[in-house]
Coordinates of C-alpha atoms in Angstrom, one line a residue:
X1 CA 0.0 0.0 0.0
X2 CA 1.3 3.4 -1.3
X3 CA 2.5 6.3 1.7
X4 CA -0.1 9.1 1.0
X5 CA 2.1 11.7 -0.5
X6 CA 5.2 9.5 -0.9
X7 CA 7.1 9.9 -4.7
X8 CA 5.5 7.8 -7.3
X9 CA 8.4 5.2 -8.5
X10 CA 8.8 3.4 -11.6
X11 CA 7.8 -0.2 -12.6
X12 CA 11.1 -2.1 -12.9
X13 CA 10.7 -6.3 -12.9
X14 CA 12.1 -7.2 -9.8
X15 CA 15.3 -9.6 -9.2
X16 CA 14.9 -13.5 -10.6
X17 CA 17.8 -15.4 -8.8
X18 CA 18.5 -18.6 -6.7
X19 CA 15.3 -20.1 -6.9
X20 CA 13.5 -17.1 -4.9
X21 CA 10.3 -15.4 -5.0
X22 CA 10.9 -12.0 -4.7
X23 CA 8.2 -9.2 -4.0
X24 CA 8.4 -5.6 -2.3
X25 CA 9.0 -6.1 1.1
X26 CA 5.9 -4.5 3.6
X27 CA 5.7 -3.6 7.1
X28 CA 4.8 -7.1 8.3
X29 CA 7.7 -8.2 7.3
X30 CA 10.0 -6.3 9.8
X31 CA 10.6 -8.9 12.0
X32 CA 11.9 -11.4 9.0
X33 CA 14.0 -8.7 7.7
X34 CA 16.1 -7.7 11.3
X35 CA 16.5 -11.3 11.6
X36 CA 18.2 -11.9 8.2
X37 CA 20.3 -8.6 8.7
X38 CA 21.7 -10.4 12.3
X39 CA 21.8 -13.4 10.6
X40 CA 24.3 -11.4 7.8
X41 CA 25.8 -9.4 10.0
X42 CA 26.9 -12.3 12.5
X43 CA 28.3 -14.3 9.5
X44 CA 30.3 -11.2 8.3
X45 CA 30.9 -9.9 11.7
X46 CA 29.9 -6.8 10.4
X47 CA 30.9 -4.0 12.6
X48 CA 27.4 -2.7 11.9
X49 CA 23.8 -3.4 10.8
X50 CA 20.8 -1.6 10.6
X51 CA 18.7 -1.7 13.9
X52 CA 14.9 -2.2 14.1
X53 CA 14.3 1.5 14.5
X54 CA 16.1 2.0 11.0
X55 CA 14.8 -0.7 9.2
X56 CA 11.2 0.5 10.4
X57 CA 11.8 4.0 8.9
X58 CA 12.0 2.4 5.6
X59 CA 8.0 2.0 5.6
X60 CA 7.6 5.7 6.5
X61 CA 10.4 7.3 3.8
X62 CA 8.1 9.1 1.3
X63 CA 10.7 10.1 -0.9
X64 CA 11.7 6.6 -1.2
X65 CA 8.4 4.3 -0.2
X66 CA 9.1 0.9 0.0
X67 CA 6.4 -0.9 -2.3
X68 CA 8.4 0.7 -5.2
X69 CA 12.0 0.7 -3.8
X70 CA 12.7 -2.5 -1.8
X71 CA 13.0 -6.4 -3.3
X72 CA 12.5 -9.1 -0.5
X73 CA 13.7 -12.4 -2.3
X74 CA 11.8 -15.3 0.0
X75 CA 12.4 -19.1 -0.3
X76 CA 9.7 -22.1 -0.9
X77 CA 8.4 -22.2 3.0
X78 CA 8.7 -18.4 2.8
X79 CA 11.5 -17.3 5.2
X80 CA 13.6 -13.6 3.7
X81 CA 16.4 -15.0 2.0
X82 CA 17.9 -12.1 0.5
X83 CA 16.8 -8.0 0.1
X84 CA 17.9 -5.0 -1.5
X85 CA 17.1 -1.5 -1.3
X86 CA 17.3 1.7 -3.3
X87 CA 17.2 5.7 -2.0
X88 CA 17.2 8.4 -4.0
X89 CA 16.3 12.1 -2.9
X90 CA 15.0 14.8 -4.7
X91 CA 17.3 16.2 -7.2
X92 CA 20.2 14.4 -5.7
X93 CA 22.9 13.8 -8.2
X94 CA 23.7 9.5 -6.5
X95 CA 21.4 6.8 -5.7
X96 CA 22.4 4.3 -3.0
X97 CA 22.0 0.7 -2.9
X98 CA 21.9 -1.7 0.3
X99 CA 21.4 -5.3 0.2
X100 CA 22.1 -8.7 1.4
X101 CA 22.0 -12.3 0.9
X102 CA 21.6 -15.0 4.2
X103 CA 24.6 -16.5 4.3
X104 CA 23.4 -20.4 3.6
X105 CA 22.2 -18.7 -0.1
X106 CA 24.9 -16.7 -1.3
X107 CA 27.3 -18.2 -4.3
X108 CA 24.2 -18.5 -6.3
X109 CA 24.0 -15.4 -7.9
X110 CA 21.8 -13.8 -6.0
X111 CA 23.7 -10.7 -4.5
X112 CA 24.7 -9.7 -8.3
X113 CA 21.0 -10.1 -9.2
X114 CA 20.2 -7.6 -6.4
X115 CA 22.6 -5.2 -7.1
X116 CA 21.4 -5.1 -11.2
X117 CA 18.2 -4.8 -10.5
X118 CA 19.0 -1.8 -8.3
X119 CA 21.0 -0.3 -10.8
X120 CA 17.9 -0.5 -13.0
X121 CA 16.1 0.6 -10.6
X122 CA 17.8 4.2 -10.4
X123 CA 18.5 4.3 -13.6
X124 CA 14.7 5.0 -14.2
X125 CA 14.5 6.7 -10.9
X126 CA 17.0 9.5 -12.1
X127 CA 14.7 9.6 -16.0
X128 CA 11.3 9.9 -13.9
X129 CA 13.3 13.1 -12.7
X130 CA 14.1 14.3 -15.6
X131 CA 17.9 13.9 -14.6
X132 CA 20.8 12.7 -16.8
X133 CA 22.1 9.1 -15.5
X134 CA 23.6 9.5 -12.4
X135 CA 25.8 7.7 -10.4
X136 CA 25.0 4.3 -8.0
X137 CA 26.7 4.4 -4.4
X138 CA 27.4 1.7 -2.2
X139 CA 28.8 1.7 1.5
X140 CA 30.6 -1.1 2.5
X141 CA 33.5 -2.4 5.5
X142 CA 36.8 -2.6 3.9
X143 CA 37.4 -6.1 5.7
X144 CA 34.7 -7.9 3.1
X145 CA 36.1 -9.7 0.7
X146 CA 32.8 -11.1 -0.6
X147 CA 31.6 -7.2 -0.9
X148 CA 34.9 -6.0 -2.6
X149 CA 34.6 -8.8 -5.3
X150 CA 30.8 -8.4 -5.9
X151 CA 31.4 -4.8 -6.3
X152 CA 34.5 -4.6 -8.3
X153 CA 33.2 -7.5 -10.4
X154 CA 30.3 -4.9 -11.6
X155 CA 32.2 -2.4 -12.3
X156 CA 32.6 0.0 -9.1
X157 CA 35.5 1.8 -8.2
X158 CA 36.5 3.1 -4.6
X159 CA 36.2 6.7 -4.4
X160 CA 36.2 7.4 -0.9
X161 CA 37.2 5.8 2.7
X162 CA 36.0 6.6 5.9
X163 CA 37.4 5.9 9.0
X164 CA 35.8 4.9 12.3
X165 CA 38.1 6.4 15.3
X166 CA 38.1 5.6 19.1
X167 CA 39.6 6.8 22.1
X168 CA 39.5 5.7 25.7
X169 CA 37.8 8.3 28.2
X170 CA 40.5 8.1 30.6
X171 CA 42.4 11.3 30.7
X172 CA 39.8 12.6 28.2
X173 CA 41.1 16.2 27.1
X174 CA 39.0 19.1 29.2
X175 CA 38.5 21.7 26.3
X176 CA 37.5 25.3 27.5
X177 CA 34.4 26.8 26.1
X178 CA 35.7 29.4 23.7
X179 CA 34.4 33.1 24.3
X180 CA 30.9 34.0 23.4
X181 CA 30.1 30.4 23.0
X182 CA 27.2 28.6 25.2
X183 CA 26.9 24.9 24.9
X184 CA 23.4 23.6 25.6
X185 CA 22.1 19.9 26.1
X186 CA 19.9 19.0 22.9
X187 CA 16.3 19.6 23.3
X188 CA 13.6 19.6 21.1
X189 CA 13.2 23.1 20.9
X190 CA 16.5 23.2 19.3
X191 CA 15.6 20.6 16.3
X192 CA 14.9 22.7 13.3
X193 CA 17.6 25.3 14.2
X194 CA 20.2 22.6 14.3
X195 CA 18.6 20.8 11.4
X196 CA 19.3 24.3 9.5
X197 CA 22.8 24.4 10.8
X198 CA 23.5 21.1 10.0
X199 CA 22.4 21.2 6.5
X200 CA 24.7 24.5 6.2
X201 CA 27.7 22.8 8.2
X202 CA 27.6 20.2 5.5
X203 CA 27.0 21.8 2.3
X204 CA 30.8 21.6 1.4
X205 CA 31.2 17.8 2.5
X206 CA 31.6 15.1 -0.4
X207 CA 28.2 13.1 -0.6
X208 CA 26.5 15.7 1.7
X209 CA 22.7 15.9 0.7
X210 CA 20.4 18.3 3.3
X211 CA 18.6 16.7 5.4
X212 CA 14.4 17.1 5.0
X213 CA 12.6 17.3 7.9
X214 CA 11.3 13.8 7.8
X215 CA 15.1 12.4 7.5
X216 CA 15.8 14.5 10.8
X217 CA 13.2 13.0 12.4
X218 CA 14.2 9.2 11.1
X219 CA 17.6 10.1 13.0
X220 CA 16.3 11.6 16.2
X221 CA 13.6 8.8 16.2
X222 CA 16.5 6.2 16.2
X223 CA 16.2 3.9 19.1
X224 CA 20.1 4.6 19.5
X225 CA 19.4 8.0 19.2
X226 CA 20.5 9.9 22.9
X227 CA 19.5 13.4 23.4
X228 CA 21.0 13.4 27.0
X229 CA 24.1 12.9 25.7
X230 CA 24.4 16.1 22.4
X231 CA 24.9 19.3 23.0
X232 CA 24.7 22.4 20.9
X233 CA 27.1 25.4 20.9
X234 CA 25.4 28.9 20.8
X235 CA 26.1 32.0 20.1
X236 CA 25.9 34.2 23.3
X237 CA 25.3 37.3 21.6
X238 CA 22.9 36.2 18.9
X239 CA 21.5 32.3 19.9
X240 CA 22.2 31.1 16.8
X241 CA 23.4 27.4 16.6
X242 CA 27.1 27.8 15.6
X243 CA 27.8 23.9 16.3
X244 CA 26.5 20.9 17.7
X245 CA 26.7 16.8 18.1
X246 CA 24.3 14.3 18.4
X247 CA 25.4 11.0 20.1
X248 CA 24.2 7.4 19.7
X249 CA 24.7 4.5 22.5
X250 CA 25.0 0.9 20.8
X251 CA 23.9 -1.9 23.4
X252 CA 25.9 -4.1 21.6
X253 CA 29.2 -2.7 21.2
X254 CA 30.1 -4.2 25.1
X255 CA 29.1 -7.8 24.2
X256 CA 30.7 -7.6 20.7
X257 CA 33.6 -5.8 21.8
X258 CA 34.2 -5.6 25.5
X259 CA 34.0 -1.9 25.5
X260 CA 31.3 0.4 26.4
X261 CA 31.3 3.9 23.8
X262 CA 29.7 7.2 23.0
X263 CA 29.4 7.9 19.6
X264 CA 29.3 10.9 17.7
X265 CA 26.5 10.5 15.2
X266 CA 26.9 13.5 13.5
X267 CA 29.3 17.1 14.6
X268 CA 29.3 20.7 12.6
X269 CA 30.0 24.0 13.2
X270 CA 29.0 26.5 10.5
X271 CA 31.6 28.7 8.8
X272 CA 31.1 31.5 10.3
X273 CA 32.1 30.5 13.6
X274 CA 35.0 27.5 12.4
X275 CA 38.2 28.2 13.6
X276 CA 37.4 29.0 17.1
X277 CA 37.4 25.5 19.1
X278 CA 34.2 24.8 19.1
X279 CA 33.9 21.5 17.8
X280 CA 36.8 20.6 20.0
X281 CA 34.8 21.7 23.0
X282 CA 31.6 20.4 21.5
X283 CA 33.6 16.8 21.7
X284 CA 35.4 17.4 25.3
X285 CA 31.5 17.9 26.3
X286 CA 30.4 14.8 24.4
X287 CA 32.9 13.0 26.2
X288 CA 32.3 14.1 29.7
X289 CA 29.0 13.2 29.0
X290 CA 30.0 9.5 28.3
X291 CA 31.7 9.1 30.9
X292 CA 29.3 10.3 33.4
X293 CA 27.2 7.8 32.0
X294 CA 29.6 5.0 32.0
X295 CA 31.3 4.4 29.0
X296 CA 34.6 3.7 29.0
X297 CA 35.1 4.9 25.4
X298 CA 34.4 7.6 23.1
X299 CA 33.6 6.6 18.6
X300 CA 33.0 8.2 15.7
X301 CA 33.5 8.4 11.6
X302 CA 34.8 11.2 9.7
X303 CA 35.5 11.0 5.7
X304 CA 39.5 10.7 5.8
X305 CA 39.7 13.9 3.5
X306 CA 37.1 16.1 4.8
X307 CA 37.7 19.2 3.4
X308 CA 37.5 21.2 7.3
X309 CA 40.7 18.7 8.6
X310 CA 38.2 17.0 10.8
X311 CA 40.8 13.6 10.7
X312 CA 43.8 15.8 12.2
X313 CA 41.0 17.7 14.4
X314 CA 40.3 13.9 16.2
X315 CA 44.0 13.1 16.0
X316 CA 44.6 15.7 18.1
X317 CA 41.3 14.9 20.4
X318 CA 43.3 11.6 20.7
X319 CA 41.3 9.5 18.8
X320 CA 42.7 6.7 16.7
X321 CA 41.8 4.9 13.4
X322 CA 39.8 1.2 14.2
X323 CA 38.8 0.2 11.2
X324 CA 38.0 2.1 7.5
X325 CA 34.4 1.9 5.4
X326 CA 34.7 1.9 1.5
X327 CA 32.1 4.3 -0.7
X328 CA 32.3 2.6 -4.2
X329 CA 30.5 4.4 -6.9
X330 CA 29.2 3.2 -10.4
X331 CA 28.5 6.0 -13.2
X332 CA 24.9 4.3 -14.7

């Protein structure tokens, strides 16, 4: 059942591979499809998955509803075998593709029949726009071999690395609040303003899109999401939001890791006020934060050529490089 208002999206056969029946996955099939991404993700020991929350969004995105932009590939007694998804937002130049295969199915061609169909997909996605072809984008951990050959095999080319960064909270830097800065716990109130500032923070960032109101919300709604623990800087004078940070808490980082961590979900400070130490005191805040709640350990990911020198910023904040993610694109 179509999303009242959501973007019409064009007829494209879905996927025929490995002896599955696939259809558009629906709401009631939530449960099947965060119990094939564990399944996945525990085979791959993936360092991370989409949660329930996430997944759930998918069946509210109205730029990118789910009857016309998701394949669920089911075997004979009708367990989710295999999945793949498309977004696209308005006027975006990339499409991105996620998918996955159980790991008792894959080596049957299923994964590469995903990922065409996909491509497909958004290549009628970007038409029905009026857009030239434009370019596929896939996010994957650098440590999966199965990924990397799927992907290179069909004609994607790295083009980016991001690296995930950690530091322990023990002798966590103290980072004075610079002058005519305030910084604020997150609260509601503050939600559009930092929306606004975050779209503007990121405008020069590679693969930055602005964030719609109903994408904000998909992030604050995450079940991950913790408000206690973000802050936003202010301007004393003015009470414009020059920065700010939004932190996430992962239940199962401690069984799968040993390690109990903060991470910084997303941190900006708009040009007009860069320069200053705000985002270093935005992340001496986050951190205090964590560790009042008892985390032993502070996370995050920045884009390993940011254009602001965010990577030498978190050197310098003492964090250290754990493991890298791979953006490969595909020009349709």
């Amino acid at each position: 059942m179509a999303i009242p208002g959501s973007t019409p999206c064009p007829a494209v056969p879905l996927p025929a591979a490995g002896g599955l029946s696939f259809r558009p996955l629906a709401a009631t099939d939530l449960d099947a499809w965060l119990a094939l991404t564990l399944r996945i993700a525990a085979a791959e020991d993936a360092p991370w998955h989409d949660t329930r929350s996430e997944l759930a969004t998918c069946f509210e995105d109205t730029d990118n509803p789910a009857e016309g932009n998701t394949a669920g590939g089911f075997d004979a007694p009708g367990v989710l075998r295999a999945f793949g998804r498309v977004t696209k937002h308005p006027g975006g130049a990339a499409g991105y593709a996620f998918g996955g295969v159980d790991p008792r199915w894959q080596r049957r061609g299923i994964g590469a029949a995903v990922l065409a169909w996909q491509e497909d997909l958004l290549r009628a996605r970007f038409a029905a726009e009026g857009q030239p072809p434009g370019t596929v984008r896939v996010y994957t951990p650098e440590a999966n071999p199965a990924h990397t050959s799927l992907l290179s095999g069909a004609g994607y080319s790295t083009v980016r690395y991001f690296s995930e960064m950690l530091r322990t909270l023990a002798g966590a830097p103290a980072v004075p609040v610079p002058a005519g800065i305030r910084i604020v716990a997150f609260a509601p109130g503050l939600s559009e303003a930092v929306r606004l500032a975050h779209n503007e923070a990121f405008a020069d960032h590679w693969g930055s899109e602005p964030r719609s109101i109903q994408r904000w919300g998909f992030l604050l709604a995450n079940e991950d999401f913790r408000p206690d623990w973000s802050a936003v800087a202010l301007d004393a004078a003015s009470g414009e939001v020059a920065g700010y940070q939004l932190s996430m808490y992962d239940p199962e980082r401690f069984p799968k890791e040993g390690r109990e961590e903060g991470y910084t979900e997303v941190l900006g400070v708009r040009r007009p006020w860069r320069h200053r130490g705000i985002a270093q005191a935005l992340l001496s805040d986050a951190m205090a934060r964590y560790k009042a709640a008892g985390m032993d350990h502070a996370c995050l990911d920045v884009d390993t050529e940011n254009p602001t020198g965010a990577l030498g910023l978190y050197e310098k904040m003492g964090y250290r490089p754990l493991r890298r993610t791979l953006a490969w694109d595909k020009a349709l």
